[in-house]
mmCIF file of C-alpha atoms in Angstrom:
data_model
loop_
_atom_site.group_PDB
_atom_site.id
_atom_site.type_symbol
_atom_site.label_atom_id
_atom_site.label_comp_id
_atom_site.label_asym_id
_atom_site.label_seq_id
_atom_site.Cartn_x
_atom_site.Cartn_y
_atom_site.Cartn_z
ATOM 1 C CA MET E 227 -86.247 -58.485 96.535
ATOM 2 C CA LEU E 228 -89.250 -57.000 95.168
ATOM 3 C CA LEU E 229 -89.231 -56.365 91.613
ATOM 4 C CA ASP E 230 -91.350 -54.342 89.213
ATOM 5 C CA SER E 231 -93.749 -55.823 87.097
ATOM 6 C CA ASP E 232 -91.652 -55.514 83.952
ATOM 7 C CA ALA E 233 -88.767 -57.086 85.478
ATOM 8 C CA GLU E 234 -90.757 -59.920 86.955
ATOM 9 C CA SER E 235 -92.050 -60.526 83.339
ATOM 10 C CA ASP E 236 -88.691 -60.662 82.051
ATOM 11 C CA VAL E 237 -87.458 -63.040 84.940
ATOM 12 C CA ALA E 238 -90.292 -65.350 84.278
ATOM 13 C CA TYR E 239 -89.651 -65.429 80.384
ATOM 14 C CA GLU E 240 -85.883 -66.303 81.194
ATOM 15 C CA LEU E 241 -86.710 -69.028 83.536
ATOM 16 C CA CYS E 242 -88.914 -70.777 80.956
ATOM 17 C CA GLN E 243 -86.184 -70.685 78.522
ATOM 18 C CA VAL E 244 -83.629 -72.107 80.988
ATOM 19 C CA VAL E 245 -85.663 -74.489 83.063
ATOM 20 C CA GLY E 246 -88.897 -74.833 81.330
ATOM 21 C CA ARG E 247 -88.238 -78.406 80.312
ATOM 22 C CA ALA E 248 -87.410 -79.383 83.994
ATOM 23 C CA ILE E 249 -91.131 -79.358 84.954
ATOM 24 C CA LEU E 250 -93.508 -82.314 84.515
ATOM 25 C CA PRO E 251 -97.368 -82.550 85.477
ATOM 26 C CA TYR E 252 -97.853 -84.997 88.288
ATOM 27 C CA ARG E 253 -101.119 -86.845 89.022
ATOM 28 C CA SER E 254 -101.926 -89.011 92.205
ATOM 29 C CA THR E 255 -105.103 -90.553 93.650
ATOM 30 C CA GLY E 256 -107.570 -87.659 93.815
ATOM 31 C CA ASP E 257 -104.809 -84.917 93.620
ATOM 32 C CA VAL E 258 -102.867 -83.110 90.909
ATOM 33 C CA GLY E 259 -99.583 -81.411 91.361
ATOM 34 C CA THR E 260 -96.098 -80.515 89.674
ATOM 35 C CA ALA E 261 -92.665 -82.287 89.846
ATOM 36 C CA PHE E 262 -89.554 -81.115 88.603
ATOM 37 C CA PHE E 263 -86.068 -82.475 87.715
ATOM 38 C CA PHE E 264 -82.816 -81.260 89.847
ATOM 39 C CA ARG E 265 -79.271 -81.882 89.055
ATOM 40 C CA GLY E 266 -76.968 -82.107 92.138
ATOM 41 C CA GLY E 267 -73.888 -82.663 90.169
ATOM 42 C CA ASP E 268 -72.091 -83.274 86.910
ATOM 43 C CA ASP E 269 -73.558 -86.745 86.341
ATOM 44 C CA PRO E 270 -77.201 -86.845 84.784
ATOM 45 C CA VAL E 271 -77.476 -90.332 86.611
ATOM 46 C CA GLY E 272 -77.573 -88.316 89.787
ATOM 47 C CA ASP E 273 -80.570 -86.264 88.911
ATOM 48 C CA SER E 274 -83.574 -86.497 91.143
ATOM 49 C CA LEU E 275 -87.121 -85.721 90.398
ATOM 50 C CA LEU E 276 -88.864 -83.724 93.374
ATOM 51 C CA THR E 277 -92.352 -82.985 94.432
ATOM 52 C CA ALA E 278 -94.300 -82.655 97.722
ATOM 53 C CA ALA E 279 -94.558 -85.573 99.906
ATOM 54 C CA ASP E 280 -98.306 -85.009 100.377
ATOM 55 C CA LEU E 281 -98.945 -85.790 96.808
ATOM 56 C CA VAL E 282 -97.120 -89.198 96.653
ATOM 57 C CA VAL E 283 -99.576 -91.698 97.951
ATOM 58 C CA GLY E 284 -99.238 -95.385 97.168
ATOM 59 C CA SER E 285 -98.176 -96.260 93.728
ATOM 60 C CA ALA E 286 -101.146 -94.895 91.784
ATOM 61 C CA GLY E 287 -99.409 -91.772 90.428
ATOM 62 C CA GLU E 288 -98.314 -90.729 87.145
ATOM 63 C CA LEU E 289 -96.161 -88.163 85.208
ATOM 64 C CA GLY E 290 -97.429 -86.421 82.268
ATOM 65 C CA LEU E 291 -95.015 -86.074 79.488
ATOM 66 C CA ARG E 292 -94.971 -83.072 77.131
ATOM 67 C CA ALA E 293 -93.610 -83.692 73.662
ATOM 68 C CA SER E 294 -90.575 -81.109 74.333
ATOM 69 C CA VAL E 295 -89.070 -83.243 76.961
ATOM 70 C CA THR E 296 -88.484 -86.318 75.128
ATOM 71 C CA GLU E 297 -86.826 -87.416 71.803
ATOM 72 C CA PRO E 298 -87.065 -88.623 69.108
ATOM 73 C CA ALA E 299 -90.777 -87.216 68.488
ATOM 74 C CA GLY E 300 -93.654 -89.354 68.687
ATOM 75 C CA VAL E 301 -92.039 -92.408 70.679
ATOM 76 C CA ALA E 302 -92.717 -91.578 74.186
ATOM 77 C CA PRO E 303 -96.141 -92.278 76.048
ATOM 78 C CA ALA E 304 -98.118 -89.313 77.114
ATOM 79 C CA ALA E 305 -97.769 -90.356 80.602
ATOM 80 C CA ILE E 306 -95.773 -92.821 82.919
ATOM 81 C CA SER E 307 -97.241 -94.631 85.755
ATOM 82 C CA GLU E 308 -94.985 -94.564 88.841
ATOM 83 C CA ALA E 309 -95.753 -98.331 89.473
ATOM 84 C CA GLU E 310 -93.357 -98.798 86.467
ATOM 85 C CA ILE E 311 -90.396 -96.966 87.905
ATOM 86 C CA VAL E 312 -87.870 -98.677 89.979
ATOM 87 C CA PRO E 313 -86.544 -97.384 92.347
ATOM 88 C CA GLY E 314 -89.771 -95.191 93.285
ATOM 89 C CA TRP E 315 -90.464 -92.240 95.431
ATOM 90 C CA ALA E 316 -88.715 -91.890 98.748
ATOM 91 C CA ARG E 317 -91.086 -89.594 100.925
ATOM 92 C CA PHE E 318 -89.923 -87.483 103.782
ATOM 93 C CA PRO E 319 -93.073 -86.150 105.223
ATOM 94 C CA GLY E 320 -91.099 -84.261 108.051
ATOM 95 C CA ASP E 321 -89.472 -82.068 105.332
ATOM 96 C CA GLY E 322 -92.604 -81.973 103.033
ATOM 97 C CA VAL E 323 -90.489 -83.388 100.193
ATOM 98 C CA ALA E 324 -90.669 -86.612 97.997
ATOM 99 C CA VAL E 325 -87.610 -87.539 95.994
ATOM 100 C CA LEU E 326 -87.532 -89.932 92.909
ATOM 101 C CA PRO E 327 -84.039 -90.982 91.594
ATOM 102 C CA THR E 328 -84.116 -90.527 87.750
ATOM 103 C CA ALA E 329 -82.181 -93.755 87.145
ATOM 104 C CA GLY E 330 -85.348 -95.726 86.733
ATOM 105 C CA LEU E 331 -86.850 -93.013 84.459
ATOM 106 C CA HIS E 332 -83.761 -93.351 82.447
ATOM 107 C CA ARG E 333 -84.042 -97.114 82.148
ATOM 108 C CA TYR E 334 -87.800 -96.989 81.361
ATOM 109 C CA ALA E 335 -87.191 -94.684 78.570
ATOM 110 C CA GLY E 336 -84.292 -96.660 77.172
ATOM 111 C CA ASP E 337 -86.490 -99.826 77.209
ATOM 112 C CA GLY E 338 -89.142 -97.913 75.089
ATOM 113 C CA GLY E 339 -86.805 -96.474 72.676
ATOM 114 C CA TRP E 340 -86.685 -92.879 73.472
ATOM 115 C CA ARG E 341 -84.709 -90.573 75.842
ATOM 116 C CA TRP E 342 -85.164 -87.562 78.225
ATOM 117 C CA ARG E 343 -84.619 -84.095 76.941
ATOM 118 C CA VAL E 344 -84.697 -82.083 80.128
ATOM 119 C CA GLN E 345 -83.348 -79.061 81.726
ATOM 120 C CA PRO E 346 -82.855 -79.847 85.232
ATOM 121 C CA VAL E 347 -82.788 -77.239 87.878
ATOM 122 C CA PRO E 348 -79.018 -76.902 88.305
ATOM 123 C CA ALA E 349 -77.388 -77.060 91.817
ATOM 124 C CA GLY E 350 -75.705 -73.628 91.362
ATOM 125 C CA ILE E 351 -79.098 -71.816 91.714
ATOM 126 C CA ALA E 352 -80.517 -73.891 94.415
ATOM 127 C CA ALA E 353 -80.878 -71.560 97.366
ATOM 128 C CA GLY E 354 -78.385 -72.092 100.348
ATOM 129 C CA PRO E 355 -79.186 -71.099 103.986
ATOM 130 C CA GLU E 356 -77.642 -67.617 103.358
ATOM 131 C CA VAL E 357 -80.193 -66.909 100.746
ATOM 132 C CA VAL E 358 -83.195 -68.082 102.916
ATOM 133 C CA ALA E 359 -81.881 -65.873 105.740
ATOM 134 C CA ARG E 360 -81.863 -62.901 103.503
ATOM 135 C CA LEU E 361 -85.804 -63.207 103.334
ATOM 136 C CA GLY E 362 -87.677 -61.287 105.893
ATOM 137 C CA ALA E 363 -91.283 -59.887 106.633
ATOM 138 C CA ASP E 364 -91.079 -57.602 103.569
ATOM 139 C CA ALA E 365 -92.517 -59.216 100.605
ATOM 140 C CA SER E 366 -90.159 -60.453 97.717
ATOM 141 C CA SER E 367 -91.141 -61.429 94.230
ATOM 142 C CA ALA E 368 -91.659 -65.254 93.620
ATOM 143 C CA LEU E 369 -92.049 -67.114 90.581
ATOM 144 C CA VAL E 370 -93.722 -70.457 90.525
ATOM 145 C CA LEU E 371 -93.225 -72.589 87.435
ATOM 146 C CA ALA E 372 -96.023 -75.195 87.422
ATOM 147 C CA HIS E 373 -98.501 -77.136 85.339
ATOM 148 C CA GLY E 374 -101.858 -75.616 86.160
ATOM 149 C CA VAL E 375 -105.283 -77.273 85.351
ATOM 150 C CA ARG E 376 -107.587 -75.694 82.719
ATOM 151 C CA GLU E 377 -111.285 -76.329 82.782
ATOM 152 C CA ASP E 378 -110.672 -78.855 79.999
ATOM 153 C CA GLY E 379 -108.431 -80.886 82.031
ATOM 154 C CA SER E 380 -105.331 -79.756 80.180
ATOM 155 C CA ARG E 381 -102.064 -79.067 82.201
ATOM 156 C CA PRO E 382 -100.027 -76.286 80.551
ATOM 157 C CA LEU E 383 -96.924 -74.833 81.782
ATOM 158 C CA GLU E 384 -97.626 -71.648 83.635
ATOM 159 C CA VAL E 385 -95.868 -69.114 85.677
ATOM 160 C CA ALA E 386 -97.540 -67.539 88.615
ATOM 161 C CA ILE E 387 -95.911 -64.382 89.974
ATOM 162 C CA GLU E 388 -96.486 -64.122 93.704
ATOM 163 C CA ARG E 389 -94.998 -62.934 96.924
ATOM 164 C CA VAL E 390 -92.756 -64.612 99.437
ATOM 165 C CA VAL E 391 -91.900 -63.806 103.022
ATOM 166 C CA ARG E 392 -90.095 -65.288 106.031
ATOM 167 C CA ASP E 393 -91.992 -65.534 109.360
ATOM 168 C CA GLY E 394 -89.370 -66.993 111.901
ATOM 169 C CA ASP E 395 -88.316 -70.423 110.320
ATOM 170 C CA ALA E 396 -91.373 -70.526 107.957
ATOM 171 C CA VAL E 397 -90.910 -69.460 104.497
ATOM 172 C CA LEU E 398 -94.513 -68.707 102.829
ATOM 173 C CA ILE E 399 -95.981 -67.685 99.745
ATOM 174 C CA THR E 400 -98.638 -65.266 100.726
ATOM 175 C CA THR E 401 -101.467 -66.290 98.667
ATOM 176 C CA GLU E 402 -103.114 -69.506 97.743
ATOM 177 C CA LEU E 403 -102.143 -71.159 94.559
ATOM 178 C CA PRO E 404 -104.428 -72.765 91.751
ATOM 179 C CA PRO E 405 -104.930 -76.473 91.521
ATOM 180 C CA GLY E 406 -101.734 -78.182 90.163
ATOM 181 C CA TYR E 407 -99.048 -75.938 91.794
ATOM 182 C CA VAL E 408 -98.292 -77.955 94.926
ATOM 183 C CA GLY E 409 -94.755 -79.350 94.396
ATOM 184 C CA ALA E 410 -93.767 -76.731 91.776
ATOM 185 C CA PRO E 411 -90.313 -75.007 92.054
ATOM 186 C CA VAL E 412 -90.269 -71.409 93.524
ATOM 187 C CA PHE E 413 -87.882 -68.909 92.200
ATOM 188 C CA ILE E 414 -86.604 -65.563 93.751
ATOM 189 C CA VAL E 415 -84.087 -62.982 92.708
ATOM 190 C CA GLN E 416 -81.583 -61.526 95.249
ATOM 191 C CA ALA E 417 -79.122 -58.658 95.143
ATOM 192 C CA GLU E 418 -75.521 -59.938 96.072
ATOM 193 C CA PRO E 419 -73.166 -58.161 98.141
ATOM 194 C CA THR E 420 -71.213 -57.368 95.249
ATOM 195 C CA GLY E 421 -74.206 -55.667 93.673
ATOM 196 C CA GLU E 422 -74.927 -58.224 91.083
ATOM 197 C CA VAL E 423 -78.397 -59.665 91.025
ATOM 198 C CA SER E 424 -78.881 -63.391 90.853
ATOM 199 C CA PRO E 425 -81.769 -65.738 90.543
ATOM 200 C CA TYR E 426 -82.342 -68.765 92.898
ATOM 201 C CA CYS E 427 -84.427 -71.725 93.188
ATOM 202 C CA LEU E 428 -85.995 -71.180 96.599
ATOM 203 C CA GLY E 429 -87.582 -74.433 96.991
ATOM 204 C CA LEU E 430 -90.997 -76.298 96.287
ATOM 205 C CA VAL E 431 -94.605 -75.245 97.027
ATOM 206 C CA LEU E 432 -96.323 -77.321 99.842
ATOM 207 C CA PRO E 433 -100.005 -77.652 100.369
ATOM 208 C CA GLY E 434 -101.612 -74.851 102.323
ATOM 209 C CA VAL E 435 -104.907 -72.838 102.739
ATOM 210 C CA GLY E 436 -104.744 -69.198 102.129
ATOM 211 C CA ALA E 437 -100.968 -69.198 101.947
ATOM 212 C CA HIS E 438 -98.248 -72.039 100.875
ATOM 213 C CA PRO E 439 -95.333 -73.106 102.983
ATOM 214 C CA VAL E 440 -92.226 -73.558 100.916
ATOM 215 C CA ALA E 441 -89.885 -76.472 101.420
ATOM 216 C CA THR E 442 -86.466 -74.649 100.977
ATOM 217 C CA PHE E 443 -83.579 -76.026 99.319
ATOM 218 C CA ASP E 444 -81.558 -76.294 102.586
ATOM 219 C CA ARG E 445 -84.251 -78.981 103.572
ATOM 220 C CA ILE E 446 -84.238 -80.560 100.406
ATOM 221 C CA ARG E 447 -80.599 -81.034 100.078
ATOM 222 C CA ALA E 448 -80.748 -82.609 103.382
ATOM 223 C CA VAL E 449 -82.768 -85.656 102.062
ATOM 224 C CA LEU E 450 -81.238 -85.834 98.574
ATOM 225 C CA PRO E 451 -79.416 -89.406 97.965
ATOM 226 C CA ALA E 452 -75.598 -89.189 98.640
ATOM 227 C CA THR E 453 -74.944 -91.648 96.048
ATOM 228 C CA PRO E 454 -76.316 -91.222 92.447
ATOM 229 C CA GLY E 455 -79.340 -93.355 91.892
ATOM 230 C CA ASP E 456 -79.701 -94.424 95.547
ATOM 231 C CA ILE E 457 -82.298 -93.511 98.129
#
């Protein structure tokens, strides 16, 4: 569904209010990207942190923390080394996805005297195969929530309003995104058969040149842990 510019801005604002605290800056050896929390069920212990598999190399990565995603104020560190988190990332290169069960993140926070205050992307808006199938060669509005990289090295939360198409089995963002956007969640809006309009998290941004493949949620769900906290 292609929205006009005013509607795109409205949807971007609402997404920032609803899932803005799902999203964290991620840095690995020689690369920067974005990761986000996903809640697949009712139990927060079963949450997962998701990013692109190509970003996760070795154990030298770190997650940045904004003040808004932790409480009480001033207790959490500015960043967490992934080497301190057990269990760590599980990579699924064939699907382009890396998954980190959040049990270790919650233990790390508890040991440090703080807790997470996040807004995971809920399972109810994760795009199923029928949502992906409704995409076609005609461009639809795509909104990417990511931590970009400013000239001074800061990593603010940003929204890029782009276009997404489906070409056979591939789903593509049609332009090249700035540094920091790989791994970020991609959102679309679709009209339902009932006439209602619904937002969906289509998947996450994969590396690309000139355009970016999207690892759609039907692929992501296939590699999520069946048991909370396990991979």
